[in-house]
Coordinates of C-alpha atoms in Angstrom, one line a residue:
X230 CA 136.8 45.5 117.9
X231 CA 137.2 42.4 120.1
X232 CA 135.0 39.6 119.4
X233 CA 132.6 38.8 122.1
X234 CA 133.1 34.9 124.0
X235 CA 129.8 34.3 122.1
X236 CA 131.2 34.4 119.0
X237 CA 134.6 32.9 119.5
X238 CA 132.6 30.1 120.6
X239 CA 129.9 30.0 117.7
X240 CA 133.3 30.9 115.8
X241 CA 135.1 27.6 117.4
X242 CA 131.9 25.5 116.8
X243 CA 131.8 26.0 112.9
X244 CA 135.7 25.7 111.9
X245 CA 135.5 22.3 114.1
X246 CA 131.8 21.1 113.6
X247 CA 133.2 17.9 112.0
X248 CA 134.8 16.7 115.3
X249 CA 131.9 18.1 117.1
X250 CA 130.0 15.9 114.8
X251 CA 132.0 13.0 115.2
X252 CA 131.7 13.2 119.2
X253 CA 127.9 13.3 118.8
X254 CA 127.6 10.6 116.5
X255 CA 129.8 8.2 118.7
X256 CA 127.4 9.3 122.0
X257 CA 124.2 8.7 120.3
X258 CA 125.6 5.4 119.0
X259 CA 126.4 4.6 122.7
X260 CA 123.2 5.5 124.0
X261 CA 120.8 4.2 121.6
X262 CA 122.8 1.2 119.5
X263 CA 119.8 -0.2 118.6
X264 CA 118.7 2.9 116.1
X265 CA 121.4 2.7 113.6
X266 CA 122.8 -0.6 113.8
X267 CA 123.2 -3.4 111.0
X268 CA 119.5 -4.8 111.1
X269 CA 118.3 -2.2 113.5
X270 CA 115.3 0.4 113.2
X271 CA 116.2 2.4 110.4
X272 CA 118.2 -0.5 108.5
X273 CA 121.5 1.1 108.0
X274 CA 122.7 -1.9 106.2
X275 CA 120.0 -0.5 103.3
X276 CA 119.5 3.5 104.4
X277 CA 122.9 4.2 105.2
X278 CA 125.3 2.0 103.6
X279 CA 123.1 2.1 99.8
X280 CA 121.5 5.4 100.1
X281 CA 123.9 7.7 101.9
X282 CA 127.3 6.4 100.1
X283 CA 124.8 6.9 97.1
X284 CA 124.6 10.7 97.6
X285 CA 128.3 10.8 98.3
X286 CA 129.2 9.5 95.2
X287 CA 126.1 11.4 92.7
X288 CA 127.7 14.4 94.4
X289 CA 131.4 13.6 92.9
X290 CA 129.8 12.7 89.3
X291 CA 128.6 15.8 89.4
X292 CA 131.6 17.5 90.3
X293 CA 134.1 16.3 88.8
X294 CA 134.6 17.0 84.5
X295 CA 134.0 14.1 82.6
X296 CA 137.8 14.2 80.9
X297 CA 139.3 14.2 84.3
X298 CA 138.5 11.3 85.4
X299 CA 139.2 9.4 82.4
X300 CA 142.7 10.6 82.4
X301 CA 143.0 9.2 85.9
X302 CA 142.2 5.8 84.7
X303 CA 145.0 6.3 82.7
X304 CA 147.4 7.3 85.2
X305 CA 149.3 4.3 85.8
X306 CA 152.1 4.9 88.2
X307 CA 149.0 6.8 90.6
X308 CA 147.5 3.3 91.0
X309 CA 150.7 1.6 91.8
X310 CA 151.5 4.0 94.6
X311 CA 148.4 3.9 96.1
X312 CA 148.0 0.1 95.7
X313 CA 151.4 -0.9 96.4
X314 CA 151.0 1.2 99.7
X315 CA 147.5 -0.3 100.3
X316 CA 148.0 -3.8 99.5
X317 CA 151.7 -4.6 99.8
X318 CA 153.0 -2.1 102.3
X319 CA 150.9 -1.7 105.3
X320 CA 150.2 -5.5 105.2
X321 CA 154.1 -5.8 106.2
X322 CA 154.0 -2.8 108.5
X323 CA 151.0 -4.4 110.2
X324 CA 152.6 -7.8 110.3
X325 CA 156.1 -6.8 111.9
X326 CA 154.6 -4.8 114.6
X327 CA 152.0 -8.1 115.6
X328 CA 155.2 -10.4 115.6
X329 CA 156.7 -7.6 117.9
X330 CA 153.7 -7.6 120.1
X331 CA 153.7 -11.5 120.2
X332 CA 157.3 -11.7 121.1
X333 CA 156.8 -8.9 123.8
X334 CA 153.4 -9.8 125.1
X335 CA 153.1 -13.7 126.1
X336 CA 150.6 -13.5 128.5
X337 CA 148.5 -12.5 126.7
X338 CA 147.5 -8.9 127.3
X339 CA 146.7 -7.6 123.7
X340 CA 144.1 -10.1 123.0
X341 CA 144.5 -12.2 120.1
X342 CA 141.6 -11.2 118.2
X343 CA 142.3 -7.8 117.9
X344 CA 145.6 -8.7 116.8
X345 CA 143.9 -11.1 114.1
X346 CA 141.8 -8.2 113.0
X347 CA 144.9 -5.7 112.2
X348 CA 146.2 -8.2 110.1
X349 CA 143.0 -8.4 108.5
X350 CA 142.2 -4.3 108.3
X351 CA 145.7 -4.4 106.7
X352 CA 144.2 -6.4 104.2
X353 CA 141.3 -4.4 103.3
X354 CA 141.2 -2.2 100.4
X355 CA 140.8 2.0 101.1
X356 CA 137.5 3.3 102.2
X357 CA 134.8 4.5 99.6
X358 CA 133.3 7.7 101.0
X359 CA 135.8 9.8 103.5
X360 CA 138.8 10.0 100.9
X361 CA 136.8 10.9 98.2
X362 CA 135.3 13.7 100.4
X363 CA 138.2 14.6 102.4
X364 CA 140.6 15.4 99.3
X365 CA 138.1 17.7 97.8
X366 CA 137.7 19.4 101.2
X367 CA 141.6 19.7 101.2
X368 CA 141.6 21.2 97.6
X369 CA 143.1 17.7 96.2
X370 CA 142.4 15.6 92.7
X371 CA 139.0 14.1 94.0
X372 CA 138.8 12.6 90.2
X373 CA 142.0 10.6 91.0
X374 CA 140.9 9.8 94.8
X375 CA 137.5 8.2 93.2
X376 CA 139.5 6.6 90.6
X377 CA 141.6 5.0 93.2
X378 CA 138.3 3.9 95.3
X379 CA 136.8 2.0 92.3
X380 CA 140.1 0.4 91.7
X381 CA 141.1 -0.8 95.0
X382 CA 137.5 -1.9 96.2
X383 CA 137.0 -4.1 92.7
X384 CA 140.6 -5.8 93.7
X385 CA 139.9 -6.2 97.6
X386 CA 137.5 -8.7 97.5
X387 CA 139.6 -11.1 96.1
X388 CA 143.0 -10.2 97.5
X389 CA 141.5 -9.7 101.3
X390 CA 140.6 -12.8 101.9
X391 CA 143.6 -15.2 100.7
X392 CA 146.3 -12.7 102.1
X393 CA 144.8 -12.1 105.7
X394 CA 145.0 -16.2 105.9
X395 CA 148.4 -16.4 104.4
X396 CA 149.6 -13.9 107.0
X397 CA 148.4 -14.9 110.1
X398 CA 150.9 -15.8 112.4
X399 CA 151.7 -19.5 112.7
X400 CA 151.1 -19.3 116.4
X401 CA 148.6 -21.9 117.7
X402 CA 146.0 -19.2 119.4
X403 CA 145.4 -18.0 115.7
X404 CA 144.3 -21.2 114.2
X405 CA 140.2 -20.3 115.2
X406 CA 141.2 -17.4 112.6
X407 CA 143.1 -20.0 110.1
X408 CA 140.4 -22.7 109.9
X409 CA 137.3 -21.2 110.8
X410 CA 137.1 -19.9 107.5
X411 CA 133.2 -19.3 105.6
X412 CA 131.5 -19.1 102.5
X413 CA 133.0 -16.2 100.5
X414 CA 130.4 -16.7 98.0
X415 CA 127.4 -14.4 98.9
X416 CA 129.7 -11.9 100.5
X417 CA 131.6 -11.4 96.5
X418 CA 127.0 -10.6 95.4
X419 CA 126.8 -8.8 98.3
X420 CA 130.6 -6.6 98.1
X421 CA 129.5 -6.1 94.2
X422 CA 125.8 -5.5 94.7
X423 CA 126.8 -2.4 96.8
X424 CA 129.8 -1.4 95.1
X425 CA 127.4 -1.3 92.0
X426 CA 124.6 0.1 93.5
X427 CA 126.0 2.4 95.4
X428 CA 129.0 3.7 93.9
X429 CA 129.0 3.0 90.4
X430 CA 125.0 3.6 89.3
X431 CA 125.0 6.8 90.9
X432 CA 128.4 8.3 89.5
X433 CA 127.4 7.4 85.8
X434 CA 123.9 9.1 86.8
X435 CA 125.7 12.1 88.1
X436 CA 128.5 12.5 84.8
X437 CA 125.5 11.9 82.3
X438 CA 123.2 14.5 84.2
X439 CA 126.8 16.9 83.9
X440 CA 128.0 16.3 80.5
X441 CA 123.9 17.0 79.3
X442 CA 123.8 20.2 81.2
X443 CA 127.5 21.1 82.1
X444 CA 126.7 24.7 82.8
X445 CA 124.0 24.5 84.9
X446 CA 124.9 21.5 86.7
X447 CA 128.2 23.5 87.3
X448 CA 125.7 27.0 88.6
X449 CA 123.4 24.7 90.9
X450 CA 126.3 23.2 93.0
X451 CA 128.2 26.2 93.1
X452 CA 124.7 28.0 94.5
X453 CA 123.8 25.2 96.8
X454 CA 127.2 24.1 98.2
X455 CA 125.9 20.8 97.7
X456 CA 129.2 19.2 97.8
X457 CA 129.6 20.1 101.6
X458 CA 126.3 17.8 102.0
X459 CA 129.0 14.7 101.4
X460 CA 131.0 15.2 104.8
X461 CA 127.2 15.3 106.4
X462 CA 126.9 12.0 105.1
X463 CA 130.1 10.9 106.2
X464 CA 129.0 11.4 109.6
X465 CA 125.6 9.1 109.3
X466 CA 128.5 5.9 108.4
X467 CA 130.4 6.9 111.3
X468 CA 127.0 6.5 113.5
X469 CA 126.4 3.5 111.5
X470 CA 129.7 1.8 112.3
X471 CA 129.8 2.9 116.4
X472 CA 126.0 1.5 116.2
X473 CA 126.9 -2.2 115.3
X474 CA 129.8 -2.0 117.5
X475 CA 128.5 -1.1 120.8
X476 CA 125.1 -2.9 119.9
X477 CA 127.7 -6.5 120.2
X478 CA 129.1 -5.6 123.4
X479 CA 132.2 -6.1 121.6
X480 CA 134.4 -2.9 122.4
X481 CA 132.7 -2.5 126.3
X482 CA 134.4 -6.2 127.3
X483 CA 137.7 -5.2 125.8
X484 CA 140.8 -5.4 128.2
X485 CA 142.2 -2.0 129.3
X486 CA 145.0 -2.7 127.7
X487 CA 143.7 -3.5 124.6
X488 CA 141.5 -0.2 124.1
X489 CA 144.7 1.9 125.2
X490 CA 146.8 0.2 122.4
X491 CA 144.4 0.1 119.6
X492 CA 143.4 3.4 119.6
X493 CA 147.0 5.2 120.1
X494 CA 148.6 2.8 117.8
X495 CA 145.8 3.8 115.0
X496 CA 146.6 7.2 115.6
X497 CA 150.4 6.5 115.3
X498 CA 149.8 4.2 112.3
X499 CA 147.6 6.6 110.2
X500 CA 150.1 9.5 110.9
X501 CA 153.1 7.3 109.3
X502 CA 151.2 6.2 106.7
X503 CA 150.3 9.6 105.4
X504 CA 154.1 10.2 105.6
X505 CA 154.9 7.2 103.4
X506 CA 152.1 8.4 101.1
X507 CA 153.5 12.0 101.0
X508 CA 157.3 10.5 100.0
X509 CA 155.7 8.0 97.6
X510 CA 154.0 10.9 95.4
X511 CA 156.6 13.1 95.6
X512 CA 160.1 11.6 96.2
X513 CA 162.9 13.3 96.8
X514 CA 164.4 14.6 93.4
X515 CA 167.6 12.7 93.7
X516 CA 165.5 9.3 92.7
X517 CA 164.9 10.7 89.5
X518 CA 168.7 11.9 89.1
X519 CA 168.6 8.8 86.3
X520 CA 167.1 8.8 82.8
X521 CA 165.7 5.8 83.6
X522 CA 164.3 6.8 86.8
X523 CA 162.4 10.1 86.0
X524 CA 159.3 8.3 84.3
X525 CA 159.3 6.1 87.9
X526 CA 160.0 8.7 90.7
X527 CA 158.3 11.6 88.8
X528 CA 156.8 13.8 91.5
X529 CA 153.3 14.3 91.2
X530 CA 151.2 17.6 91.1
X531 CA 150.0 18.8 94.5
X532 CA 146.5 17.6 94.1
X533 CA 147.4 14.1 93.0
X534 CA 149.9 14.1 95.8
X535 CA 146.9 15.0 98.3
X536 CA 144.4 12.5 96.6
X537 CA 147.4 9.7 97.3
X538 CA 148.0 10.9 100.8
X539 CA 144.3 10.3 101.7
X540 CA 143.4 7.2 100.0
X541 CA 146.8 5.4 100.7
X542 CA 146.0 5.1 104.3
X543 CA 142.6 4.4 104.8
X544 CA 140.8 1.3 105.1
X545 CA 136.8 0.5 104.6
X546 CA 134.2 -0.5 106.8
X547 CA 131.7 -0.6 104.3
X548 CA 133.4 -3.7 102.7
X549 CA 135.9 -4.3 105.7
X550 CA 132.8 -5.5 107.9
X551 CA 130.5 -7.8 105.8
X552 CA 133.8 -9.4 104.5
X553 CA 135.0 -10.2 107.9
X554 CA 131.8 -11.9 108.6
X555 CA 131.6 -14.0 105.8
X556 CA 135.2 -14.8 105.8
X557 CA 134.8 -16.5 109.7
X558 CA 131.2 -17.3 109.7
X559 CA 131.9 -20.4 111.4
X560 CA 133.4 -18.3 114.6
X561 CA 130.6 -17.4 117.4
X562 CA 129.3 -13.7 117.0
X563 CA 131.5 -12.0 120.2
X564 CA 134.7 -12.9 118.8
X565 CA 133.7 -11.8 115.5
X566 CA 132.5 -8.7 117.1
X567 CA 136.2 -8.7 119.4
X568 CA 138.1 -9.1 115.8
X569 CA 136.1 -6.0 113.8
X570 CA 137.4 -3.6 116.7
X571 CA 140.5 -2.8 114.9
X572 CA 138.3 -2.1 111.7
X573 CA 135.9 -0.2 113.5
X574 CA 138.3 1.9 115.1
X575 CA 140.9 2.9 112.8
X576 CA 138.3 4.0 109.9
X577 CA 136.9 6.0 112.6
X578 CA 139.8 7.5 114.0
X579 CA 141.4 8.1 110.4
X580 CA 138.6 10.4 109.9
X581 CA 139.2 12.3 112.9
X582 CA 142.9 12.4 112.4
X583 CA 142.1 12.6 108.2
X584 CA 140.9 16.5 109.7
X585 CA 143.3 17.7 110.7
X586 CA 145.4 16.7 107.5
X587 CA 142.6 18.9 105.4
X588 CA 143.6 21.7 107.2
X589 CA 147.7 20.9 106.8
X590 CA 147.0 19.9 103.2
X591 CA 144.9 23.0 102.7
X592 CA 148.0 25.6 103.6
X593 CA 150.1 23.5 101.8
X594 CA 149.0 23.4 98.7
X595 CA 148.3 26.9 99.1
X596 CA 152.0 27.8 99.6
X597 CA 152.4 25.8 96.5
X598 CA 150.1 27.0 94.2
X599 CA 151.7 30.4 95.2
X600 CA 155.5 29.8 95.0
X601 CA 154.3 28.3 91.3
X602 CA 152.7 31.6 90.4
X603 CA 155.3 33.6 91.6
X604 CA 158.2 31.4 89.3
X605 CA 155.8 32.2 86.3
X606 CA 156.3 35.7 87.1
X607 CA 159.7 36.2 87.6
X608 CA 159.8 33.8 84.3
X609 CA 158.1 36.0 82.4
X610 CA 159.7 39.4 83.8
X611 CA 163.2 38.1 82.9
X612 CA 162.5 37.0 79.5
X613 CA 164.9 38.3 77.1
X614 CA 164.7 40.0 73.6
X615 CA 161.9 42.9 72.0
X616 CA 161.0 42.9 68.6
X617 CA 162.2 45.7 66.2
X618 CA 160.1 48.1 63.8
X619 CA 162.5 45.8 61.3
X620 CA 161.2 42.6 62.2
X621 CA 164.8 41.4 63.8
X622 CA 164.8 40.7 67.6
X623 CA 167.7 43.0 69.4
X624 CA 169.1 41.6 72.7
X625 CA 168.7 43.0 75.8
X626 CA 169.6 42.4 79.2
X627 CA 167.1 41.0 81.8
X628 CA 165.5 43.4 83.6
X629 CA 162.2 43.8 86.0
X630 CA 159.2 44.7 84.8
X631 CA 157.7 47.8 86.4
X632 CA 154.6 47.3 87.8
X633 CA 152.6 50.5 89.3
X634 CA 152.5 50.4 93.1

């Protein structure tokens, strides 16, 4: 029986309800900037940014076993892809496409503090909630995605700020960037207040409360679906972010040209990046031809190589923004606001794009798991030898095992 245009609609509606989500989000933080803003009515800087990423990350120590994720600490050549990828790579991605924009562009059309800001959301360390949240969705390692989160957001604070200013082009319209630098000093108690607070307080809460009741922890979130709560939550930072950004006026006075380039070239940008991630994890098997080489260019399992592919390539607001604003204090509040843009927008479109990669990740790894299964099978059909009354084993030739249709 056909389904009715009602239900392919309902239908439509729930398998996309996160870009749905995303859409309403952005148009109530349009309309009404003033709600969810930093400082605004309901405080987001406190509600939102403490108490939602604190759900987010009770959820995951309830989730994920207690041995897991100390074997992820321990997973050494995981933190250098994701960190080298992070830190080293798309800082020099970033870098040569600005120096190709400046030698292309010298009027002036891509304004210079968005240009400033890439280099600086090149900088900044991968995002605390949507990659924890996302791989799980996708069927990933969400133990070694949060292991990744807490390593790279401990590290950014200090790296950020020194290698933005070290890679700013030595062209003279940067210098406000260059010079006008702040006070890093309350933004390190405010970066660990909230990384403590909200991140680290609530995942040791959430492993004690599973490793004194494992089994019924396990029973209650299997009932409740309560992980699917964190991609809710996901949605309340995303209203957050657009809040503080229209509230400045900062993205409405933005040149045409500006608006069109950011937002396809964060598209384009996040796309390649999940490629690089994808090759990083699992290389192509004649890297690891060498003796030498095979501990190095080891391919990783398919949820490790999801986890990587989600936190290489995205970058966080939640320490992204109050960073930014301490590192140029002494700059006037619009071209603060002009130089978050880029930060603003790609952690929002990554999420967007970040969905469909759940669903691509998802088939994936289901393929995978399968082709696996089926190896282990034909492995075990083909084994060779059957053990006499005698206690000697008598060869035999391979042969199929018959299985009843």
């Amino acid at each position: 029986m056909e389904p009715t245009p009602l239900k392919r609609i309902v239908s439509l509606i729930l398998h996309q309800w996160l870009l749905i989500g995303i859409g309403v989000v952005c148009a109530l933080a349009y309309c009404f900037p003033n709600v969810a803003k930093h400082g605004g009515v309901i405080r987001s800087e406190y509600s939102i940014m403490y108490g939602v990423i604190a759900i987010i990350f009770l959820i995951s120590g309830l989730s994920i076993p207690r041995q897991k994720l100390f074997s992820q600490f321990l997973n050494w050549r995981l933190h250098l892809v994701v960190q080298i990828i992070s830190f080293l790579f798309i800082p020099a991605l970033v870098l040569a496409v600005v120096h190709i924009i400046l030698a292309g562009d010298p009027k002036g059309h891509i304004e210079r503090a968005v240009l400033a800001g890439y280099i600086f959301t090149a900088c900044i360390p991968t995002t605390i909630a949507s990659n924890v949240v996302m791989t799980r969705a996708a069927g990933g390692d969400d133990a070694a995605a949060l292991v990744e989160v807490l390593l790279a957001n401990v590290l950014g604070p200090f790296v950020t700020a020194a290698w933005t200013v070290a890679l700013l082009p030595k062209d003279a319209a940067f210098d406000p960037w260059r010079y006008g630098g702040g006070s890093l000093g309350n933004m390190y108690k405010d970066v660990f207040q909230q990384l403590g607070l909200s991140v680290l307080l609530p995942l040791f809460v959430g492993q004690l409360v599973r490793w004194t009741w494992p089994d019924r922890t396990a029973a209650v979130l299997l009932k409740t679906k309560l992980p699917k709560l964190g991609t809710v939550c996901m949605l309340l930072v995303i209203w957050c972010t657009f809040s503080s950004c229209f509230a400045t006026g900062a993205l409405q006075t933005m040149s045409a040209q500006s608006v069109v380039f950011v937002v396809l070239f964060n598209i384009a940008l996040y796309i390649t990046l999940t490629g690089v991630c994808f090759v990083g994890a699992r290389p192509p098997r004649v890297f690891g031809s060498r003796p030498w080489a095979k501990p190095i260019f080891k391919r990783m399992s398919p949820e490790e190589t999801i986890a990587v592919c989600f936190c290489g390539p995205a970058k966080s607001t939640a320490l992204g923004i109050p960073l930014l604003y301490a590192m140029w204090q002494p700059l006037d509040l619009f071209t603060k606001a002009k130089t978050s843009v880029p930060v603003l927008l790609y952690t929002t479109e990554q999420i967007c794009v970040a969905h469909f990669f759940v669903q691509l990740f998802k088939k994936w790894h289901a393929k995978i798991v399968q082709k696996e299964h089926s190896e282990d099978n034909v492995g075990e059909d083909m084994e060779v030898g059957v053990v006499t009354g005698d206690g000697h084993d008598n060869a035999a030739e391979p042969r199929p095992r018959l299985t009843p249709a």
